[in-house]
Amino acid sequence: SNGNAQFASPLNLSNNTGHSHNPQLAALGNTVYVVWEDDTNAATTDIFYTMSTDGGQSFIHPINLSNNEGQSIDPRITASENGDVYVAWQDDDPNTDEGTAIMALASNSGGGLFGDPSFVNIDNGFASSPSIVAYGKNQIFLVWGDGTSNIDVFFSLGTLNEDSSISFGDPV
């Protein structure tokens, strides 16, 4: 039995001509946050974001969060109890050194405006598979895999600054 569960008709959040996949979501109260990979721009894959403040009845127009010339994939999103929103992903922006990096950005306005993306790791390695969790007020825990010399898992604590940038400690 489904316990009389009822679902509303699905909404097309990406609604474009490209391939949109790997969606992730977070929710806080009646606000829903969604990120996904999108290759509408045939030369790259970017991370897109949308949000709903009415429990998923309607969503804002999608925003390109990564917006670079590289391949941005594997997004993750979390929201803190005070409404800060954090997004992390794997990136291989060709304007940076070789390898892949973990990027993260944040919003201290409830998901309305985001700061600039920050590099979490800068080691010319092969970082992948980020996972992110909001911790307390203005902090996040972030882990990822890195296959630079061995396949290891790294951890870093990030702190949200007033300008919505994130400061990260040295990876452990």
Phi, psi and omega in degrees: 000145180267007179063026182062028177295137179235136178244142175287165176299141180297145175254136175275105184280326182274314173044060180219182184271351182271190176262122178245124185206177181057050179288148176224149179220159174220155179218149177216110185062234181267006182259131181242132180242135183225136172232157177198164172275144181213131180246036178302320172280106190305336183279339185219168168244131182239166176259121179251157186219145169212165179213157176231136176252007181237037176071024177092010177286326178212157182227152175289163177299135182302145180242135176278108182279323184278311171044055177225181184273000182261190177263114179253119187221172171058057182286151173224148182220147175211157177229140179270166182296339178264009172095004174288143181239135182234139178228138176227153178200168175270139185218144174231051179307121182293349178280355178253182178296171181296160179100190177239155182228163171260128178249152177213150172214168186215161172232127173256019179241031178073020179095005180281316180228140180246150172283180178288149177297146177242144171284130176274318179236139177228086183221014182055031183259204182233073181282144181203171170054059179290153171222138189223139179221132174289141182226115179059208180265122173071023179224154175224151168258136180225131175233155177200163174265151178216124181253033183298304179240335179208166177268107183234164175249131181245154181230142173214143175263129178248146178238130179282127177269166183299332180273013182071009171279163179241132173259129181248141172283171177297136178300145179250000000 
